[in-house]
N, CA, C and O of each residue as an XYZ file, in Angstrom:
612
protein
N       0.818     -1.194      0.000
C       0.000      0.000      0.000
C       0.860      1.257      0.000
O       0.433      2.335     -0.412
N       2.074      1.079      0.471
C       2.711      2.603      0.749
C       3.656      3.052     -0.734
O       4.433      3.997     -0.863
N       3.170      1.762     -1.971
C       3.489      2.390     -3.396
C       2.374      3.371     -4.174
O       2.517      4.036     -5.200
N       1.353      3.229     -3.406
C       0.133      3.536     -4.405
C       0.068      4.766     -4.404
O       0.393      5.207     -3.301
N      -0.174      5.465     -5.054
C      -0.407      7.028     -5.459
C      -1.688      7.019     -4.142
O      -2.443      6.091     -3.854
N      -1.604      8.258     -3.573
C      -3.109      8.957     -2.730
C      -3.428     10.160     -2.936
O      -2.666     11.053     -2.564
N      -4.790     10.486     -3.663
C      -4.595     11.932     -3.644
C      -5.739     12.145     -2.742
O      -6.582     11.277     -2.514
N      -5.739     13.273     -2.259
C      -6.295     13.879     -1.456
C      -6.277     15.426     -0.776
O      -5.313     16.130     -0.475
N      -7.598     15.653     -0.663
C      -7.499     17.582      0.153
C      -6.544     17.668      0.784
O      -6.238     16.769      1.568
N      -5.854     18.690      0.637
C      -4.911     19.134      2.080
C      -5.641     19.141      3.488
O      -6.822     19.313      3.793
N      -4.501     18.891      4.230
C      -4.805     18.949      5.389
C      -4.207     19.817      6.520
O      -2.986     19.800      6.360
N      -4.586     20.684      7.759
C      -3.805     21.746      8.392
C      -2.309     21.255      8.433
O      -1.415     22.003      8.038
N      -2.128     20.392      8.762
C      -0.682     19.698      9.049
C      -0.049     19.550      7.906
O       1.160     19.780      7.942
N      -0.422     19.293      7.093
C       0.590     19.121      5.588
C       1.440     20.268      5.064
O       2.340     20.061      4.249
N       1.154     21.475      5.531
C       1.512     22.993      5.079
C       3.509     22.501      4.889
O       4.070     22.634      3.802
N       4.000     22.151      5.718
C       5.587     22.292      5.703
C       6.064     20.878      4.578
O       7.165     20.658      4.073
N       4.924     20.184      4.466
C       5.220     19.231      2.787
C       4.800     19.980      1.606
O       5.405     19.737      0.562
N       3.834     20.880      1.591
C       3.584     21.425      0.659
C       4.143     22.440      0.405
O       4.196     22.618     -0.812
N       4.766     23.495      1.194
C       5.004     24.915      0.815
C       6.515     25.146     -0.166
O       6.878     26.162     -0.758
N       7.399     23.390     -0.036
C       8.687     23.397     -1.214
C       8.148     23.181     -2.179
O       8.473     23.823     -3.178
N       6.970     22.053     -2.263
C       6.551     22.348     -3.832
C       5.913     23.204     -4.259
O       6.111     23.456     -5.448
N       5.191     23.782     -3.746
C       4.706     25.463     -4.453
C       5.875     26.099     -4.320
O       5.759     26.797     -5.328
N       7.124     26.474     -3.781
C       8.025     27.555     -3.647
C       8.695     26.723     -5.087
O       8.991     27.580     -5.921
N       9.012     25.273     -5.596
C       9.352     25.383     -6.719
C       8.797     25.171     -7.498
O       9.577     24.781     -8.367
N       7.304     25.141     -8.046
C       6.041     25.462     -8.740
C       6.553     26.673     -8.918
O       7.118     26.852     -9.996
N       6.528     27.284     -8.399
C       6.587     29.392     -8.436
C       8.080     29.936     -9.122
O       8.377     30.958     -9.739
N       8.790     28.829     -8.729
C      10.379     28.998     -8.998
C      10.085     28.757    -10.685
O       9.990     29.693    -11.479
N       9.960     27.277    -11.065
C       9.730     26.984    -12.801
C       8.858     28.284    -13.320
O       8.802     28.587    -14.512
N       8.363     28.820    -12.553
C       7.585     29.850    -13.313
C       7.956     31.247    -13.025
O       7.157     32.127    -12.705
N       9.453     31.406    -13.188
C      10.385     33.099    -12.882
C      10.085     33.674    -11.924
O      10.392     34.865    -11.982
N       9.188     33.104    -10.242
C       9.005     33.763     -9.385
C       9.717     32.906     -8.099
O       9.316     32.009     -7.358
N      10.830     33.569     -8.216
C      11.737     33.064     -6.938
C      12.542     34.551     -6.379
O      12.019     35.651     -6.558
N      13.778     34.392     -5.739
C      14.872     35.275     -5.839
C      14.001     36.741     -5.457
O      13.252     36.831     -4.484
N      14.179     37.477     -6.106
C      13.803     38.910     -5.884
C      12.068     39.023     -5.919
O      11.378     39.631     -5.101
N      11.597     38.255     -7.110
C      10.478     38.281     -7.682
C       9.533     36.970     -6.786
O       8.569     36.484     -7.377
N       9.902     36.440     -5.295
C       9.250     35.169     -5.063
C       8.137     35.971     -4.698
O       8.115     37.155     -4.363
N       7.070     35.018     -4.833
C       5.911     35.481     -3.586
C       6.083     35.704     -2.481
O       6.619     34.818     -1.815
N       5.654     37.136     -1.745
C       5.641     37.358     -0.184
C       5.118     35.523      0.657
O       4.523     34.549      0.195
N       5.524     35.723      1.563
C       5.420     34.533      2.619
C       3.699     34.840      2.585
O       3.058     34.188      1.761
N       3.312     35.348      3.041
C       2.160     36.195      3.053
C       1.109     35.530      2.632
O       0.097     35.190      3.244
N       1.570     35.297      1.039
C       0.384     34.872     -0.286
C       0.271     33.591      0.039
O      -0.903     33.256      0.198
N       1.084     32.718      0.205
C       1.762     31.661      0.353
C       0.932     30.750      1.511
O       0.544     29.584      1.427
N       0.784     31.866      2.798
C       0.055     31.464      3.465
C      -1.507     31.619      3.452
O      -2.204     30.665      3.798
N      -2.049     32.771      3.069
C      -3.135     33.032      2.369
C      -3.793     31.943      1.450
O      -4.913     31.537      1.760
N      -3.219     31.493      0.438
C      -3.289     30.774     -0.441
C      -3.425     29.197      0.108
O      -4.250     28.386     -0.314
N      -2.287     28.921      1.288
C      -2.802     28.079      1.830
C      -3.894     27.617      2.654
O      -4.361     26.493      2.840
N      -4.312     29.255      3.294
C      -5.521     28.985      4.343
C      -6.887     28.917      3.428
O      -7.897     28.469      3.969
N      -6.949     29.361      2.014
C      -7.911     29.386      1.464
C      -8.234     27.914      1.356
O      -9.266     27.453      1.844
N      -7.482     27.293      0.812
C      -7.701     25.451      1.064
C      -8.576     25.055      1.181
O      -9.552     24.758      0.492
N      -8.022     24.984      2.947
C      -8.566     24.793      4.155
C      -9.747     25.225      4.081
O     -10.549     24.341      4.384
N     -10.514     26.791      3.649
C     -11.625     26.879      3.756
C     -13.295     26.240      3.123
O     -13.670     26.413      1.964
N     -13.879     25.705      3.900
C     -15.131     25.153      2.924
C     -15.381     26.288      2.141
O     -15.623     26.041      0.960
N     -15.391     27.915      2.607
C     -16.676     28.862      1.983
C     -15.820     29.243      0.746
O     -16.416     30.004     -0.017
N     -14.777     28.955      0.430
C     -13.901     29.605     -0.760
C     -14.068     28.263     -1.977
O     -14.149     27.045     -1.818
N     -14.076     29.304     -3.475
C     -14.080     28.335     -4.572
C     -12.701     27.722     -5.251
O     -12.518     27.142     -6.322
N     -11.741     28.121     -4.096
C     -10.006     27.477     -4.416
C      -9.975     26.138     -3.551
O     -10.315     25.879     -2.396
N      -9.438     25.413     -4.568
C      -8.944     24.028     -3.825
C      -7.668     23.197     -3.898
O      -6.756     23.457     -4.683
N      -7.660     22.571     -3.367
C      -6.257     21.794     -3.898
C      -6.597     19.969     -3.349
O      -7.416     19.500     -2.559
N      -5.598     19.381     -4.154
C      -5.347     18.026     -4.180
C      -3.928     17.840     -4.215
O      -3.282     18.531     -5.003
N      -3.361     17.036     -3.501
C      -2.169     16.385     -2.944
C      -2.091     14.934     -3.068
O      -2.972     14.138     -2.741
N      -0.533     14.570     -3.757
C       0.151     13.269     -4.142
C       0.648     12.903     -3.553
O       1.709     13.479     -3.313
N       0.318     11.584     -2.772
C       1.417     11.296     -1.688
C       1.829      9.697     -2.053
O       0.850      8.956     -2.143
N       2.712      9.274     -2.202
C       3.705      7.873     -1.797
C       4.364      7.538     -1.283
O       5.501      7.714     -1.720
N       4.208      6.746      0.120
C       5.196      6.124      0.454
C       5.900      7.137      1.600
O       7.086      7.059      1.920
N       4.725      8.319      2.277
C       4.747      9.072      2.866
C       5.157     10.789      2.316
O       4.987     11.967      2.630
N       5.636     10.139      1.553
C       6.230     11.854      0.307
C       5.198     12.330     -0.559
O       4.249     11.728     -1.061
N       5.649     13.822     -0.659
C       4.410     14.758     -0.898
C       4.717     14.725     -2.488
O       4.787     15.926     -2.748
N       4.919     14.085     -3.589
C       5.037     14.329     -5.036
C       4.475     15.120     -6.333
O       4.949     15.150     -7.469
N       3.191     15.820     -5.759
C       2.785     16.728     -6.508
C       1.217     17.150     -6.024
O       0.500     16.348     -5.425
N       0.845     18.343     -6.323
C       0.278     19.147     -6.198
C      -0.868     19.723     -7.094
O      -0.382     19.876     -8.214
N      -2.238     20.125     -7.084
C      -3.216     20.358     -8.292
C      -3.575     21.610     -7.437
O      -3.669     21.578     -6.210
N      -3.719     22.445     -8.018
C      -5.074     23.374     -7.196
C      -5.835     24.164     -8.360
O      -5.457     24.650     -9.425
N      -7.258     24.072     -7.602
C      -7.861     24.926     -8.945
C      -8.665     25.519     -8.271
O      -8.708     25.717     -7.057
N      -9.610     25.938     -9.445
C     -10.610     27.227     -8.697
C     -12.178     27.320     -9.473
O     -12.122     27.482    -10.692
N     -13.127     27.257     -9.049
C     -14.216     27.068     -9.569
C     -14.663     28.606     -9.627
O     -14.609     29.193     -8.547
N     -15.101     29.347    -10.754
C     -15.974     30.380    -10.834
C     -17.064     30.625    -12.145
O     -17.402     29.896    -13.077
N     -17.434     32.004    -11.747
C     -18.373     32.198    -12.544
C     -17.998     32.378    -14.068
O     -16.881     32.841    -14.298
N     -18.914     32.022    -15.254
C     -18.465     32.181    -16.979
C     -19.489     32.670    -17.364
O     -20.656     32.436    -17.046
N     -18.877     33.653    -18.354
C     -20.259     34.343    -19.148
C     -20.464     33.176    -20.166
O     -21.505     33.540    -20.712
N     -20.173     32.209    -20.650
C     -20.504     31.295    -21.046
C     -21.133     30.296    -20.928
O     -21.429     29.622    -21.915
N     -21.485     29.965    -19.702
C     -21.974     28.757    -19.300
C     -23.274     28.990    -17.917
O     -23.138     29.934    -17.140
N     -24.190     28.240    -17.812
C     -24.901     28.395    -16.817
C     -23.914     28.143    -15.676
O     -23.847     29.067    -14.865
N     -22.958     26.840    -15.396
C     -22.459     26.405    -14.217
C     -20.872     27.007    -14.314
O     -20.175     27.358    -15.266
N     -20.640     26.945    -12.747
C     -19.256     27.516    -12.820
C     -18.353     26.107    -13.994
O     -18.469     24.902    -14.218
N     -17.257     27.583    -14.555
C     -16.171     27.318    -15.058
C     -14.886     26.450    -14.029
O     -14.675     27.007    -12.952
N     -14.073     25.186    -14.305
C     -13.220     25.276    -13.715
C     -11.750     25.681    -14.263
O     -11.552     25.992    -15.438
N     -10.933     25.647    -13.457
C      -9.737     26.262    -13.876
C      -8.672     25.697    -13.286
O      -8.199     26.225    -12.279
N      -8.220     24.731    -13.728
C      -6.876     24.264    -13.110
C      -5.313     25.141    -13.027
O      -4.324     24.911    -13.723
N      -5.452     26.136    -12.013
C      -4.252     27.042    -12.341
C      -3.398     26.455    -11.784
O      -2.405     26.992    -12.275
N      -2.824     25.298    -10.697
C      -1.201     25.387    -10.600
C      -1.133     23.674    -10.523
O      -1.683     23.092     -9.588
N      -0.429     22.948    -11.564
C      -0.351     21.438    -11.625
C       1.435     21.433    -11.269
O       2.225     22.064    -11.971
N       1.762     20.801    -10.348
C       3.365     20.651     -9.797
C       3.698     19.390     -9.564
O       2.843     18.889     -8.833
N       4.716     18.480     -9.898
C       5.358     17.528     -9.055
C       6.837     17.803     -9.291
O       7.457     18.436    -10.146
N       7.265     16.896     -7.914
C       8.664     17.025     -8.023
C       9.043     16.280     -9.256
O       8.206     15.645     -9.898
N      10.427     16.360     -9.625
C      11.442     16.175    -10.775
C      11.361     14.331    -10.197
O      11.519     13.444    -11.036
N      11.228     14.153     -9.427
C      11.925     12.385     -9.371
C      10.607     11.480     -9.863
O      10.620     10.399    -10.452
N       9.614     12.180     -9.482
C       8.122     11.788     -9.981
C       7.692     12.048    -11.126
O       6.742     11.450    -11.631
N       8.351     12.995    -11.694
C       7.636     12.722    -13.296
C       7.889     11.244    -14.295
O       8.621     10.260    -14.185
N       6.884     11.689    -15.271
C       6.469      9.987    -16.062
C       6.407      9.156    -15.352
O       6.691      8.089    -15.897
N       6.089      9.044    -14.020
C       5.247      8.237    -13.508
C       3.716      8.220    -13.110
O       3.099      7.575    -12.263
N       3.406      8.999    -13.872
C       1.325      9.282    -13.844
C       1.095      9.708    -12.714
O       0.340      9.107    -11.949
N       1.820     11.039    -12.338
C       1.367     11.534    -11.125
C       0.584     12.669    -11.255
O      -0.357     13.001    -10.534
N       1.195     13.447    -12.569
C       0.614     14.451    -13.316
C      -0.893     14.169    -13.863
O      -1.741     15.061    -13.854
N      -1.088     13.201    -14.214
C      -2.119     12.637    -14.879
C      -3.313     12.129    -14.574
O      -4.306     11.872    -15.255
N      -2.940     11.976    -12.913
C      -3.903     11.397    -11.952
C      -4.173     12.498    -11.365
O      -5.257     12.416    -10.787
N      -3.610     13.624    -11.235
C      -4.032     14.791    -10.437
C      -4.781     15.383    -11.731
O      -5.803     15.987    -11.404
N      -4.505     15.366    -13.311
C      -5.542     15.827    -13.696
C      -6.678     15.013    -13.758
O      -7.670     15.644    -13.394
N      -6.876     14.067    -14.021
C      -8.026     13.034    -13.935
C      -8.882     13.573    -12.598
O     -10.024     14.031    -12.642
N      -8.010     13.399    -11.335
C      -8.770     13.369    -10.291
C      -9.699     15.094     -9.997
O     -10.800     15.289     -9.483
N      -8.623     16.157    -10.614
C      -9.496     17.990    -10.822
C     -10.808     17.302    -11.976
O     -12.011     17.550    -11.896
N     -10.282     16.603    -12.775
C     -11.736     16.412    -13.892
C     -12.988     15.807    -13.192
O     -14.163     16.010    -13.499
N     -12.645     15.252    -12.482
C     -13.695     13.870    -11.595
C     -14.272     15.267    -10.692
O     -15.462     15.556    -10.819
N     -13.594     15.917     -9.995
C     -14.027     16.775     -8.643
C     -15.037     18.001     -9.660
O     -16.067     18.457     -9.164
N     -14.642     18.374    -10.907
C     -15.357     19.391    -11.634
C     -16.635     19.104    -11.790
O     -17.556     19.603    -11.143
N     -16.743     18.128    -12.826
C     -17.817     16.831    -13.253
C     -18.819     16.948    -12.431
O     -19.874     17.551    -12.629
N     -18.364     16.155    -11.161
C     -19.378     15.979     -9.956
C     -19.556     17.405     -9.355
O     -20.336     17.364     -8.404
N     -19.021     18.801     -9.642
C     -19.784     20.102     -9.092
C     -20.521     20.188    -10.179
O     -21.449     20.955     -9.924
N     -20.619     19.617    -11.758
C     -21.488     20.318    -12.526
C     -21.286     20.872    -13.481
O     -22.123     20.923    -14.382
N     -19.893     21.550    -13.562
C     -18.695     21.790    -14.252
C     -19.057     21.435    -15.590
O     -19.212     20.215    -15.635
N     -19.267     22.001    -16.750
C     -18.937     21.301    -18.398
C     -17.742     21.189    -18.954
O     -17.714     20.650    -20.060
N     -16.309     21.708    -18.285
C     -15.359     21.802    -19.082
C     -14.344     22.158    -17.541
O     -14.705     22.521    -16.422
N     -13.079     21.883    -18.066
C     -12.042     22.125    -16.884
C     -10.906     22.593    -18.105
O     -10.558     21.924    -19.078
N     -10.482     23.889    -17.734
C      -9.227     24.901    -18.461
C      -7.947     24.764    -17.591
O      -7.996     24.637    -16.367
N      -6.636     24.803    -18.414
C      -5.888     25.509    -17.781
C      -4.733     25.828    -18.947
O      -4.690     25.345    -20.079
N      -3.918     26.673    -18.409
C      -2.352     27.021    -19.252
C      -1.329     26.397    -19.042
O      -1.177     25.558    -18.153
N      -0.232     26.875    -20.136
C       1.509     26.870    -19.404
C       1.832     27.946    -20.574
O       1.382     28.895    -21.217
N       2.916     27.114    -20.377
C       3.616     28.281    -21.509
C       4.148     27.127    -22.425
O       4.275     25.907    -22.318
N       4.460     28.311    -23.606
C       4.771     27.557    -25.142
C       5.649     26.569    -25.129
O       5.523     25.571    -25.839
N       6.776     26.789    -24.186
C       8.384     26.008    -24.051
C       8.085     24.706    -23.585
O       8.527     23.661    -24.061
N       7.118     24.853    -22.393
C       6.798     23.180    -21.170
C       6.398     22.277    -22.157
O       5.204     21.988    -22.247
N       7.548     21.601    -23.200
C       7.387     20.997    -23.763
C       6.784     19.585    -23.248
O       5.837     18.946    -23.708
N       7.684     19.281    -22.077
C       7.065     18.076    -21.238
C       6.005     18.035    -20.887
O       5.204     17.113    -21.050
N       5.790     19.439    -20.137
C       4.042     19.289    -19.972
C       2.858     19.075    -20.890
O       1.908     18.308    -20.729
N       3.127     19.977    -21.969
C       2.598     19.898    -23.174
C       2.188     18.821    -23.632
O       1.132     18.867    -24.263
N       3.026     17.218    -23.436
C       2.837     16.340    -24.119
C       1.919     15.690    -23.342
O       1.167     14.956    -23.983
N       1.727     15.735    -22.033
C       0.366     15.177    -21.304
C      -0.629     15.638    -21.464
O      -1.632     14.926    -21.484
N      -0.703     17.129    -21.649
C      -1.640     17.981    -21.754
C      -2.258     17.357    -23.399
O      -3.298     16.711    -23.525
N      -1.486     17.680    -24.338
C      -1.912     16.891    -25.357
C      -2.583     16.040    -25.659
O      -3.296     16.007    -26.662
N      -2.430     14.993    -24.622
C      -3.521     13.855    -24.591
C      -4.464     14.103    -23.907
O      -5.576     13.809    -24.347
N      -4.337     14.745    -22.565
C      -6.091     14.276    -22.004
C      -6.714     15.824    -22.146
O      -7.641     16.197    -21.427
N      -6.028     16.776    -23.270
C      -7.573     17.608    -23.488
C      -6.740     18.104    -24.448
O      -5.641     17.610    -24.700
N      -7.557     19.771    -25.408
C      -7.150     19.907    -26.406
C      -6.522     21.535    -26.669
O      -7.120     22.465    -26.126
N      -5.637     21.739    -27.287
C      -4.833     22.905    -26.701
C      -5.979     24.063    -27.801
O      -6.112     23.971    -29.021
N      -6.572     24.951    -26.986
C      -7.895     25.997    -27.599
C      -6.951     26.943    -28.629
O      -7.476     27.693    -29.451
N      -5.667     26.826    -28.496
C      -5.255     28.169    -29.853
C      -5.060     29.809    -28.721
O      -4.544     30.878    -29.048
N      -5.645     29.449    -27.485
C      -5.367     31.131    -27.144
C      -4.151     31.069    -26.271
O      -3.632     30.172    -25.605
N      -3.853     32.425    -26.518
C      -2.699     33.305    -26.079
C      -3.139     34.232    -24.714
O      -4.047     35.058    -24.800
N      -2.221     33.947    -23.153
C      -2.849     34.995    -22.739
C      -1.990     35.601    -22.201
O      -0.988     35.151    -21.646
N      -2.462     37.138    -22.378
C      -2.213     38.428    -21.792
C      -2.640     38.968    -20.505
O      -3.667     38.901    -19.829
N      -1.624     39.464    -20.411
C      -1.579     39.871    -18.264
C      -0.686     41.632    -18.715
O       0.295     41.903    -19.407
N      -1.647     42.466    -17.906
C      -1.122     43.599    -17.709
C      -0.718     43.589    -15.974
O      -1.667     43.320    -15.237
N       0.058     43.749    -15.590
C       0.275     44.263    -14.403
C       0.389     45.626    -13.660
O       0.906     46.457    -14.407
N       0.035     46.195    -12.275
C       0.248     47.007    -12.047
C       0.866     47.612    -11.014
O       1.006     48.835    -11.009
């Protein structure tokens, strides 16, 4: 049993397994060093979780007692659709766990959790380069053609 993939909600206690893989989630994505997220967000982000009344969630990979990757998404409103939109914004595992369907089961398992809210469709991004990612992504959904733009302020 202690080979089998588990995913599951976070839990209050898990915060010090989870917060290296979001700090290098955030890192692959040019926000470390000068540019990391305040501690702040980090924790914020984590207490939202935790909360029933919030539409952010997360799912956690564990084997063999180790934390291997990470899903969180976010259910909201679409001018498109009667039911909320989902949105898979941050998919992470560590480097020793990839191509081993850890990635794949955390998306399966955001598709299963959408589904059953009602959900018609589950979105998310990367960027052009995540060639690796790309190639999973490739298979279990279909890349829409858009480009997105972020102004900051």
């Amino acid at each position: 049993m202690r080979d089998t993939l588990q995913l599951r909600p976070p839990q209050p206690d898990d915060f010090d397994a989870w917060l290296p893989l979001w700090d290098a989630y955030n890192a692959f994505y040019g926000r470390d060093g000068e540019l990391a997220l305040p501690a702040a967000i980090s924790q914020l982000t984590w207490q939202r979780f935790l909360d029933p009344a919030e539409p952010m969630h997360a799912l956690l990979a564990w084997r063999g007692g180790q934390l291997l990757g990470l899903a969180h998404y976010v259910f909201h409103r679409n001018t498109l659709m009667a039911h909320h939109a989902c949105y898979l914004q941050d998919l992470f595992t560590v480097p020793a766990a990839r191509g081993q369907g850890v990635a794949r089961q955390l998306i399966s398992a955001v598709l299963a959790q959408a589904q059953a809210a009602g959900s018609p469709s589950v979105y998310w991004h990367t960027r052009h380069g995540n060639a690796a990612a790309r190639q999973l992504y490739d298979r279990v959904a279909r890349d829409t053609g858009f480009v997105v733009y972020r102004h900051t302020f």
